[in-house]
Coordinates of C-alpha atoms and ligand atoms in Angstrom, one line a residue:
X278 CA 188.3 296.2 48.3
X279 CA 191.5 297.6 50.1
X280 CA 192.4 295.1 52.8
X281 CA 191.3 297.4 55.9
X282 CA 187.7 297.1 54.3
X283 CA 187.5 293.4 54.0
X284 CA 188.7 293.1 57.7
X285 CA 185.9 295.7 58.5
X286 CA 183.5 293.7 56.2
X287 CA 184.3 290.5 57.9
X288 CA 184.4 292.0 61.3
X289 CA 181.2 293.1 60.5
X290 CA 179.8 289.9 59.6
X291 CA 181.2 288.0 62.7
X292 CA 179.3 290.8 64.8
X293 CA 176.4 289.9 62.6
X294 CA 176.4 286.6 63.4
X295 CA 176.4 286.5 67.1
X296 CA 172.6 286.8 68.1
X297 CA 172.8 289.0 71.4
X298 CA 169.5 288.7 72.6
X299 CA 169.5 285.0 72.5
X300 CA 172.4 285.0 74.2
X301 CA 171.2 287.5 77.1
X302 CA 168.7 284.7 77.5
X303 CA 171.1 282.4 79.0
X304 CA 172.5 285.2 81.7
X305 CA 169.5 285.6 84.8
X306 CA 171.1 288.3 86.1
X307 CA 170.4 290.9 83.1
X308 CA 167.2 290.6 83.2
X309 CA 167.1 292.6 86.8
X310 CA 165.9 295.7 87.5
X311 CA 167.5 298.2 89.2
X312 CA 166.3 301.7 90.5
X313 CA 162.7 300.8 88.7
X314 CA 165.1 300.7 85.6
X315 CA 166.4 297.8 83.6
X316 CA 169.7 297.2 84.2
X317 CA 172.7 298.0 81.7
X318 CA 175.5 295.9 83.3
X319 CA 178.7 297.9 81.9
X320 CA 181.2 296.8 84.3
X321 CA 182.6 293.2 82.5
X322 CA 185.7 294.6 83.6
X323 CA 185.5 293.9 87.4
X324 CA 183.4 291.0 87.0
X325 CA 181.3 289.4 84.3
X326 CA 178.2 287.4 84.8
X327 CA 178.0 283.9 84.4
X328 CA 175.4 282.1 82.0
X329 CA 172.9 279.6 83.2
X330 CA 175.6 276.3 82.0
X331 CA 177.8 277.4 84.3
X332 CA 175.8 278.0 87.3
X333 CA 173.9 274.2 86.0
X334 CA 177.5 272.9 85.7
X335 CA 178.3 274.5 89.3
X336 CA 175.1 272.9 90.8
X337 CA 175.6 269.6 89.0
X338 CA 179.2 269.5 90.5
X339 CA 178.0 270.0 94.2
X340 CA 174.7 267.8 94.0
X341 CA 176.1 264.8 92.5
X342 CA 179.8 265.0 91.6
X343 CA 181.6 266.8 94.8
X344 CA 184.0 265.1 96.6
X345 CA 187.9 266.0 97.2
X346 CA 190.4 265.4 94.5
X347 CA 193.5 263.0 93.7
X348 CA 192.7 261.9 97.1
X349 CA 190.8 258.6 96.8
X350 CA 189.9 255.2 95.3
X351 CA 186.4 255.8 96.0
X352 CA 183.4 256.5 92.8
X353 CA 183.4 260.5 93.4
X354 CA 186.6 261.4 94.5
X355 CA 187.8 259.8 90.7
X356 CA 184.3 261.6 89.3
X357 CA 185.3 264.9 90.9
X358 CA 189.2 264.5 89.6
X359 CA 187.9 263.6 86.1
X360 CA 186.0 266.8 86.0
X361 CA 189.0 268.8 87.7
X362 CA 191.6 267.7 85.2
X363 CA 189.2 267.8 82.3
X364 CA 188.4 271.7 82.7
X365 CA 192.6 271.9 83.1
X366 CA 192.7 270.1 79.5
X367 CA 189.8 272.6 78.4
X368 CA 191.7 275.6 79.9
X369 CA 194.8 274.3 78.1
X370 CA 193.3 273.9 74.4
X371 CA 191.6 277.6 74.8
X372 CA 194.7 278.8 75.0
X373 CA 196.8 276.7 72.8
X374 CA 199.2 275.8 75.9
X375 CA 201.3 272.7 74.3
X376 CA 200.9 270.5 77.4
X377 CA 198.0 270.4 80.2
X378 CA 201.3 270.4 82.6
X379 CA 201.6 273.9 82.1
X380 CA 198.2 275.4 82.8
X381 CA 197.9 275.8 87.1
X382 CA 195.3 276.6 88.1
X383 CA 195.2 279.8 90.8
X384 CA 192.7 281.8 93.0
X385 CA 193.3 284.5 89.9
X386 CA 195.0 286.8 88.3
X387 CA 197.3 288.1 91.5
X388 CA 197.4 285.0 92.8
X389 CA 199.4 283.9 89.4
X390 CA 201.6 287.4 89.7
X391 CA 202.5 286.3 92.9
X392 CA 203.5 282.5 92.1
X393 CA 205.8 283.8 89.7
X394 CA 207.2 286.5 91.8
X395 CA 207.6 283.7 94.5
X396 CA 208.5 280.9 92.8
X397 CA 210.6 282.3 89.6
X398 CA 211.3 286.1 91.0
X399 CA 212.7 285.0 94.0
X400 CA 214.9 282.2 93.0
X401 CA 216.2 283.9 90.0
X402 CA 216.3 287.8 90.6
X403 CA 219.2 288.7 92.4
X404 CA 220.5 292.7 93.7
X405 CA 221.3 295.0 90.3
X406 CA 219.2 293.0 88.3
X407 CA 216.1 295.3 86.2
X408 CA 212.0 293.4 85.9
X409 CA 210.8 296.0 83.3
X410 CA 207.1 296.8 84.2
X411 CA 205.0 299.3 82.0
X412 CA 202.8 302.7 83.3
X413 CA 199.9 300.8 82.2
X414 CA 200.2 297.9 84.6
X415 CA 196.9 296.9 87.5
X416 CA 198.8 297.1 90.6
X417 CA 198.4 293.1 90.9
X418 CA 200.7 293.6 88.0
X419 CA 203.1 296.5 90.4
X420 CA 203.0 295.4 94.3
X421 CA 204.6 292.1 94.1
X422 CA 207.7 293.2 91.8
X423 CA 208.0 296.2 94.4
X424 CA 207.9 293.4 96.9
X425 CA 210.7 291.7 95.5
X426 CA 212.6 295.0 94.6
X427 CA 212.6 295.7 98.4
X428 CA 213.2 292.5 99.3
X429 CA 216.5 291.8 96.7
X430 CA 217.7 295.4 95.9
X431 CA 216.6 294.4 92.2
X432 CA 215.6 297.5 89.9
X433 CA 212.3 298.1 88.2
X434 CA 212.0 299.7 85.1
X435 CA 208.7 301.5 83.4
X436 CA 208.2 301.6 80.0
X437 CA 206.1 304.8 79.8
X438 CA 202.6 305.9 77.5
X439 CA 201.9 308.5 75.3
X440 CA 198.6 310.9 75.8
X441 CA 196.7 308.2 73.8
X442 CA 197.6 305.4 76.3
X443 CA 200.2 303.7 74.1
X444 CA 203.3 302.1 75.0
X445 CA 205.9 304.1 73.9
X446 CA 207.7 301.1 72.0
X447 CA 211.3 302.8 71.4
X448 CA 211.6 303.2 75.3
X449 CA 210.7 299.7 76.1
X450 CA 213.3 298.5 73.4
X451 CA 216.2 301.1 75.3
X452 CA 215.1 299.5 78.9
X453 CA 216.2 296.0 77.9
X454 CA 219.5 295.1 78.5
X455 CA 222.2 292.5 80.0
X456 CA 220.9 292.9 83.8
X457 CA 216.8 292.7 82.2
X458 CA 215.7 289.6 84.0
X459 CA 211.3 289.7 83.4
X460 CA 209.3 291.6 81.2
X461 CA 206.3 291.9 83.1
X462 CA 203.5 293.5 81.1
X463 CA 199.6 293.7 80.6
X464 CA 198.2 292.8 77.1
X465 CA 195.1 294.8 77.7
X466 CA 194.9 297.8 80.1
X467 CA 191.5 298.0 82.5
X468 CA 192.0 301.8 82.8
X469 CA 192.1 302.6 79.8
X470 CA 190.9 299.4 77.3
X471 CA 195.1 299.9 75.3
X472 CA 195.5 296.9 73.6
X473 CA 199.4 296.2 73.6
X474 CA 202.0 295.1 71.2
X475 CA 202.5 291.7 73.5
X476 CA 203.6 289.7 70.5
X477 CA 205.9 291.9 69.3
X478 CA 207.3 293.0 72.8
X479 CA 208.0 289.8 73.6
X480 CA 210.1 289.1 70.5
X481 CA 212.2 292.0 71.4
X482 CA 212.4 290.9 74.8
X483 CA 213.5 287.1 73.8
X484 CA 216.2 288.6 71.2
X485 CA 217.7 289.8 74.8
X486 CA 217.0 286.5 76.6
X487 CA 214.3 287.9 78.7
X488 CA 211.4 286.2 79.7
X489 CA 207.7 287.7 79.8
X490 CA 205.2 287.6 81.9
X491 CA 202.1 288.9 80.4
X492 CA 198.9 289.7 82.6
X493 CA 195.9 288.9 80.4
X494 CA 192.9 289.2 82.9
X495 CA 191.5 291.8 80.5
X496 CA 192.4 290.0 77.3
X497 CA 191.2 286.6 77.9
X498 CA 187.6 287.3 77.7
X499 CA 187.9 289.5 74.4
X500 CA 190.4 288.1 72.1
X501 CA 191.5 284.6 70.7
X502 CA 194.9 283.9 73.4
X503 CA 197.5 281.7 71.8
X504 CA 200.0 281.4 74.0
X505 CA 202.3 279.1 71.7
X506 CA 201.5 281.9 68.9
X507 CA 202.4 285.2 71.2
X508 CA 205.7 282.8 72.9
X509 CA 204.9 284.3 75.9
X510 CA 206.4 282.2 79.4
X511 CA 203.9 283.2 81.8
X512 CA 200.3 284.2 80.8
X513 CA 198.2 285.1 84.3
X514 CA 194.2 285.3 84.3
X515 CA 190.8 284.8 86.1
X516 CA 187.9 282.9 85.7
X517 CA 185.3 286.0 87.1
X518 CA 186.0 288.0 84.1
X519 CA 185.4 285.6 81.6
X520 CA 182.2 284.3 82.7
X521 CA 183.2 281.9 85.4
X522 CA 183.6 281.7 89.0
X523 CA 185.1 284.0 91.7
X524 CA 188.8 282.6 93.3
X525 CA 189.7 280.6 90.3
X526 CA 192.4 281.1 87.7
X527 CA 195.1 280.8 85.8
X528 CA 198.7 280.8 85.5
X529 CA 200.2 279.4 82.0
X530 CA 203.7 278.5 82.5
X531 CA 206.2 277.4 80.0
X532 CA 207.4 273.9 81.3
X533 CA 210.8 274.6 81.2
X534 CA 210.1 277.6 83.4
X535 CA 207.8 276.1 85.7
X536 CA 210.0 272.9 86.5
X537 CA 213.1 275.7 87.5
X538 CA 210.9 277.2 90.0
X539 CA 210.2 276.9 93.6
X540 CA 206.9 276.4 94.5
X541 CA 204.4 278.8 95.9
X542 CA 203.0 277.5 98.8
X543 CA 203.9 274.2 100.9
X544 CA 201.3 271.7 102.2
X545 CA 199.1 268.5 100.5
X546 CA 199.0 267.5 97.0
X547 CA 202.4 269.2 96.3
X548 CA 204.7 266.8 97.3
X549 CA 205.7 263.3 96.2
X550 CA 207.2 262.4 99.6
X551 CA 207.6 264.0 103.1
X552 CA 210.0 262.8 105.9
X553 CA 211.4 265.6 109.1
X554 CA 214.0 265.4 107.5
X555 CA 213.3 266.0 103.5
X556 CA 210.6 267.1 101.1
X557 CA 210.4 265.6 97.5
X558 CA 208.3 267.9 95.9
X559 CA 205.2 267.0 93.1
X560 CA 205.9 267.4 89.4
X561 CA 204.0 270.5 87.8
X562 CA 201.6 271.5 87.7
X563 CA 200.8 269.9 91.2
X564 CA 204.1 270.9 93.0
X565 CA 202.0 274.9 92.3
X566 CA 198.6 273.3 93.7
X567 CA 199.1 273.0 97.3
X568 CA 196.2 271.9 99.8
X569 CA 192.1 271.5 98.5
X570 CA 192.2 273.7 95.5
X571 CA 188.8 275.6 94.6
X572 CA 187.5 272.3 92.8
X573 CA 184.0 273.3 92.0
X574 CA 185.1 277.0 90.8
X575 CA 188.1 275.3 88.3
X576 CA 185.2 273.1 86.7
X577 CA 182.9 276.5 86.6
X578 CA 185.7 278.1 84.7
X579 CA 185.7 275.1 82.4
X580 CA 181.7 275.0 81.7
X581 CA 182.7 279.0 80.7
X582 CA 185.5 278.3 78.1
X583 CA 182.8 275.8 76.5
X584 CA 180.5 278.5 76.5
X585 CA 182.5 281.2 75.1
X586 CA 184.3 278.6 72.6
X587 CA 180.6 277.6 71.3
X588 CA 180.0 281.2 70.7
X589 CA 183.7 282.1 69.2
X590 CA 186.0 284.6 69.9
X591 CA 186.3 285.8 66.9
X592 CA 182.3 286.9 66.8
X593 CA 182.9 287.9 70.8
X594 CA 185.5 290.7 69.5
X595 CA 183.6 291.8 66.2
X596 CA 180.5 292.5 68.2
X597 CA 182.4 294.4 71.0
X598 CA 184.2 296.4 69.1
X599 CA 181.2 297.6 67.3
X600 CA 179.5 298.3 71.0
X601 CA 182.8 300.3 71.6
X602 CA 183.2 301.9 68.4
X603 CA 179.2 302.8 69.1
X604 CA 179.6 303.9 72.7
X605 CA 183.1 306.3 71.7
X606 CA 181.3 308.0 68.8
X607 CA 178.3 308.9 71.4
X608 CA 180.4 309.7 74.3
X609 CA 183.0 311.9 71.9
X610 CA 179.7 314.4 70.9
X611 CA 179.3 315.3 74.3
X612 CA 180.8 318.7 75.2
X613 CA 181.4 317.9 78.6
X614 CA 182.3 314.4 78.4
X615 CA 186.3 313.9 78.3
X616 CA 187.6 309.8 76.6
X617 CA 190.7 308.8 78.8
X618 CA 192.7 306.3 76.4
X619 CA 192.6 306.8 72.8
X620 CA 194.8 304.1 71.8
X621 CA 194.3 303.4 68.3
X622 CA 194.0 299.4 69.3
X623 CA 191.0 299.4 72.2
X624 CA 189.1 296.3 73.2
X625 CA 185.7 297.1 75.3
X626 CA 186.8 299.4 78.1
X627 CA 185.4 303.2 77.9
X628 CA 187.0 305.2 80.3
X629 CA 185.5 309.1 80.9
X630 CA 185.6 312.1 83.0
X631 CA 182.6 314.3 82.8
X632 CA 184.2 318.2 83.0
X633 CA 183.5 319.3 86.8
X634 CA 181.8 316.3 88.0
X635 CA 183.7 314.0 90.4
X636 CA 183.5 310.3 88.6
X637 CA 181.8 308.7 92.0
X638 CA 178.7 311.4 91.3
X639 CA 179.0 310.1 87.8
X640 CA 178.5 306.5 88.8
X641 CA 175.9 307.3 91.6
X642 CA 173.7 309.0 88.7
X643 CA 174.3 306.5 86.3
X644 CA 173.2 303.6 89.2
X645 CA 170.0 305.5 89.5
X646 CA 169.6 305.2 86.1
X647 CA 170.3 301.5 86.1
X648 CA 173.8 301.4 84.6
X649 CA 176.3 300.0 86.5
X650 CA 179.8 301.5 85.8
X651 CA 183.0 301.6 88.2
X652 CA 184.1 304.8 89.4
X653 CA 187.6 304.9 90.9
X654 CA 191.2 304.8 90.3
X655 CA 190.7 301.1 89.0
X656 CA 193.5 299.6 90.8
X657 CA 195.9 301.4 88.4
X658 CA 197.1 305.0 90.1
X659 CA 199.7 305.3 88.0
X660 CA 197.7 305.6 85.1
X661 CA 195.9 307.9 87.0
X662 CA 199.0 309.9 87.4
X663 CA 200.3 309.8 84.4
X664 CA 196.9 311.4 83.2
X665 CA 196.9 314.1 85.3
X666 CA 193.6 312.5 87.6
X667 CA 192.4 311.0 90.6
X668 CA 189.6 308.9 89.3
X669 CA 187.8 308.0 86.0
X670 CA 184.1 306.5 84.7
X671 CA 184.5 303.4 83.3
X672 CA 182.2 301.7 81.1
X673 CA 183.5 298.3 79.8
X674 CA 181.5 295.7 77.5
X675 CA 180.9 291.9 77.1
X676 CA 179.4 290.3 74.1
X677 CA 175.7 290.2 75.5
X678 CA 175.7 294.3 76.0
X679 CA 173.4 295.6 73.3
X680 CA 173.8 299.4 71.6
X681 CA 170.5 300.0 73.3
X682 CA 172.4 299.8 76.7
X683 CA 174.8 302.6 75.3
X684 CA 172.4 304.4 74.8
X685 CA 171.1 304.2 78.5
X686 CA 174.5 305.3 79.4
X687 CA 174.4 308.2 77.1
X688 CA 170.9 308.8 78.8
X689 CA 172.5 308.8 82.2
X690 CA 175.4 311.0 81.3
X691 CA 172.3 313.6 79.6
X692 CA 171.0 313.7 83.8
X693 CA 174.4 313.6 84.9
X694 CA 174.8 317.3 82.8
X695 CA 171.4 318.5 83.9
X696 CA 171.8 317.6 87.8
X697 CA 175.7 319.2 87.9
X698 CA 175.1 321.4 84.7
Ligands
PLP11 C1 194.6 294.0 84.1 C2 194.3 293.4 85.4 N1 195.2 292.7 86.0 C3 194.9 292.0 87.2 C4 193.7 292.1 87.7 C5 193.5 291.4 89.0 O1 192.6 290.4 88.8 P1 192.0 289.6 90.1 O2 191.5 290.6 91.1 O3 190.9 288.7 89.5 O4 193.1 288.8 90.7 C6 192.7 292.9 87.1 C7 191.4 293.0 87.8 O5 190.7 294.0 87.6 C8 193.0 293.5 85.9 O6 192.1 294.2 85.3

């Protein structure tokens, strides 16, 4: 067998092993109805549900563990720290961060863009030096460089796509040069579902001395993150999209990086010692915690990398990609139904436009059918631009979506051609 069809064959049996429906047992949410419909929840890419361990761990944590952190002597202010720094040490082996030092934990995603915008972009970018961004980029991935841009006179540079949704790799390689100070980059685009070369970009990029931020709020929850194996120096995330809590996340740091930096925010828990006249401030990750972090929420997003871990990534990614390989192949044998992003590496993210149907008519349809699917520019205009469009449909999976939701959404699209047809 070549080598492409053993992958395939054990892909296959990963899929095979991850039982779907036992799994949709754990999530209460799925089992709603909506419209008089069941629902088929197809938009993981916003927010994903949480399974009943979470919630239970959420509840445990407020009934009998909740009290504030690395404050007191007393039994549950050490109970609630334990719990605190023991989803950090969880966070940090599910990524294969070297030290527990180096995961911080954020309100998400942005909130990590912005810490290293504030605390490493703003120390160490100066006028005339390049951040090199890519046309792919969520705009939590765009503002705050623009910020700094306008705020230093520093340059930013766009690697572009090609019609498939693919970095162009040849351009990236021409935009790095002597005055290249970040590569700032997603791993997997929301608008599209691109997986990028992050590993290999960010070899090229540390052949020129650059560091890299990646942005991996849509890569966390499908594929295995090594962050020692990808030698990335910043890897951003958030808990809500991988089965956890809302205003928690993540921002992996290299420790060399983080101890160079200034901190975010000023206030408790981030300092060492405070007089008027100086501050001495904590040592990382602390000195990047300031004030009552979101302690409940940070144990939440613990309880959900136990959760995925028991599962496995590996069966997480083989199932979705068969859901996406399903969806794709149903969605490409309809006339009037357009795919935006054909990248040849995809992880769960279906993004459509129906031929003379605006995409919020789409989703309206679709939501009296049951499926939920966002509609909009997804927080990415230029993508949008760059494809010629205002707005797509986006479908995008988790592991507990079934072919039989597909379906659904192939069912919707079916009214979707009779109502506008
Ligand atoms: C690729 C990407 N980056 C960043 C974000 C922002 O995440 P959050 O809103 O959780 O901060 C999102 C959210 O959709 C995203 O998809």
């Amino acid at each position: 067998m070549s080598s492409t069809g053993l992958a395939r064959q054990q892909a296959l049996i990963a899929a095979a092993s991850l039982d779907v429906q036992r799994l949709r047992a754990d999530f209460p949410i799925l089992r709603t109805r909506v419209n008089g419909k069941p629902l088929a929840y197809l938009d993981n890419g916003a927010s994903a549900q949480m399974p009943q361990p979470v919630l239970d761990r959420l509840i445990r944590y407020q009934t009998t563990e909740h009290a504030n952190i690395h404050r007191g002597v007393h039994y549950f202010s050490e109970v609630a720290t334990a719990a605190y720094e023991g989803a950090r040490r969880k966070i940090r082996q599910f990524i294969n961060a070297r030290e527990d030092r180096e995961v911080i934990y954020t309100r998400g995603t942005t909130d990590a863009v912005n810490l290293v915008m504030h605390g490493f972009g703003r120390k160490l970018i100066g006028a005339d030096d390049e951040i090199i961004i890519s046309q792919l980029e969520h705009h939590s991935n765009i503002v705050p460089w623009q910020m700094l841009r306008d705020e230093r006179g520093c340059r930013l540079r766009i690697i572009p796509c090609n019609d498939a949704g693919e970095l162009v790799f040849d351009e990236f390689e021409k935009l790095l040069n002597a005055r290249t100070r970040l590569l700032a980059v997603t791993h997997v685009s929301n608008a599209l579902g691109t997986v990028n070369p992050v590993k290999r970009m960010i070899a090229a990029a540390h052949r020129h001395g650059v560091p890299v931020l990646i942005d991996g709020a849509q890569a966390v929850p499908h594929l295995q993150i090594d962050v020692q194996e990808l030698d990335c120096d910043f890897y951003c995330f958030s808990g809500h999209k991988m089965f956890g809590p809302t205003g928690i996340g993540i921002l992996y740091g290299r420790a060399a990086w983080l101890e160079q930096m200034q901190p975010y925010q000023g206030g408790g828990d981030m300092i060492l010692s405070v007089s008027f006249d100086k501050t001495t401030y904590n040592a990382i990750p602390y000195k990047f915690e300031a004030g009552t972090p979101p302690i409940a929420a940070a144990i939440g997003l613990g309880a959900a990398v136990d959760y995925v871990t028991e599962i496995g990534m590996e069966a997480i990614a083989a199932w979705e990609h068969e859901l996406l390989d399903y969806a794709t192949r149903q969605l490409s044998a309809m006339p009037s139904v357009r795919i935006v992003g054909t990248a040849k590496d995809k992880a769960a993210v279906l993004s459509f436009v129906v031929a003379g149907v605006h995409p919020h008519d789409v989703g309206t349809i679709l939501n009296e059918e049951g499926v939920a699917v966002r509609t909009g520019h997804h927080c990415a205009q230029p993508v949008m631009q760059r494809f010629g469009i205002p707005a797509t449909a986006r479908a995008s999976f988790a592991f507990y979506n079934t072919l039989q939701e597909v379906d659904q959404l192939v069912a919707g699209l079916r009214r979707v051609q009779q109502v506008f047809g």
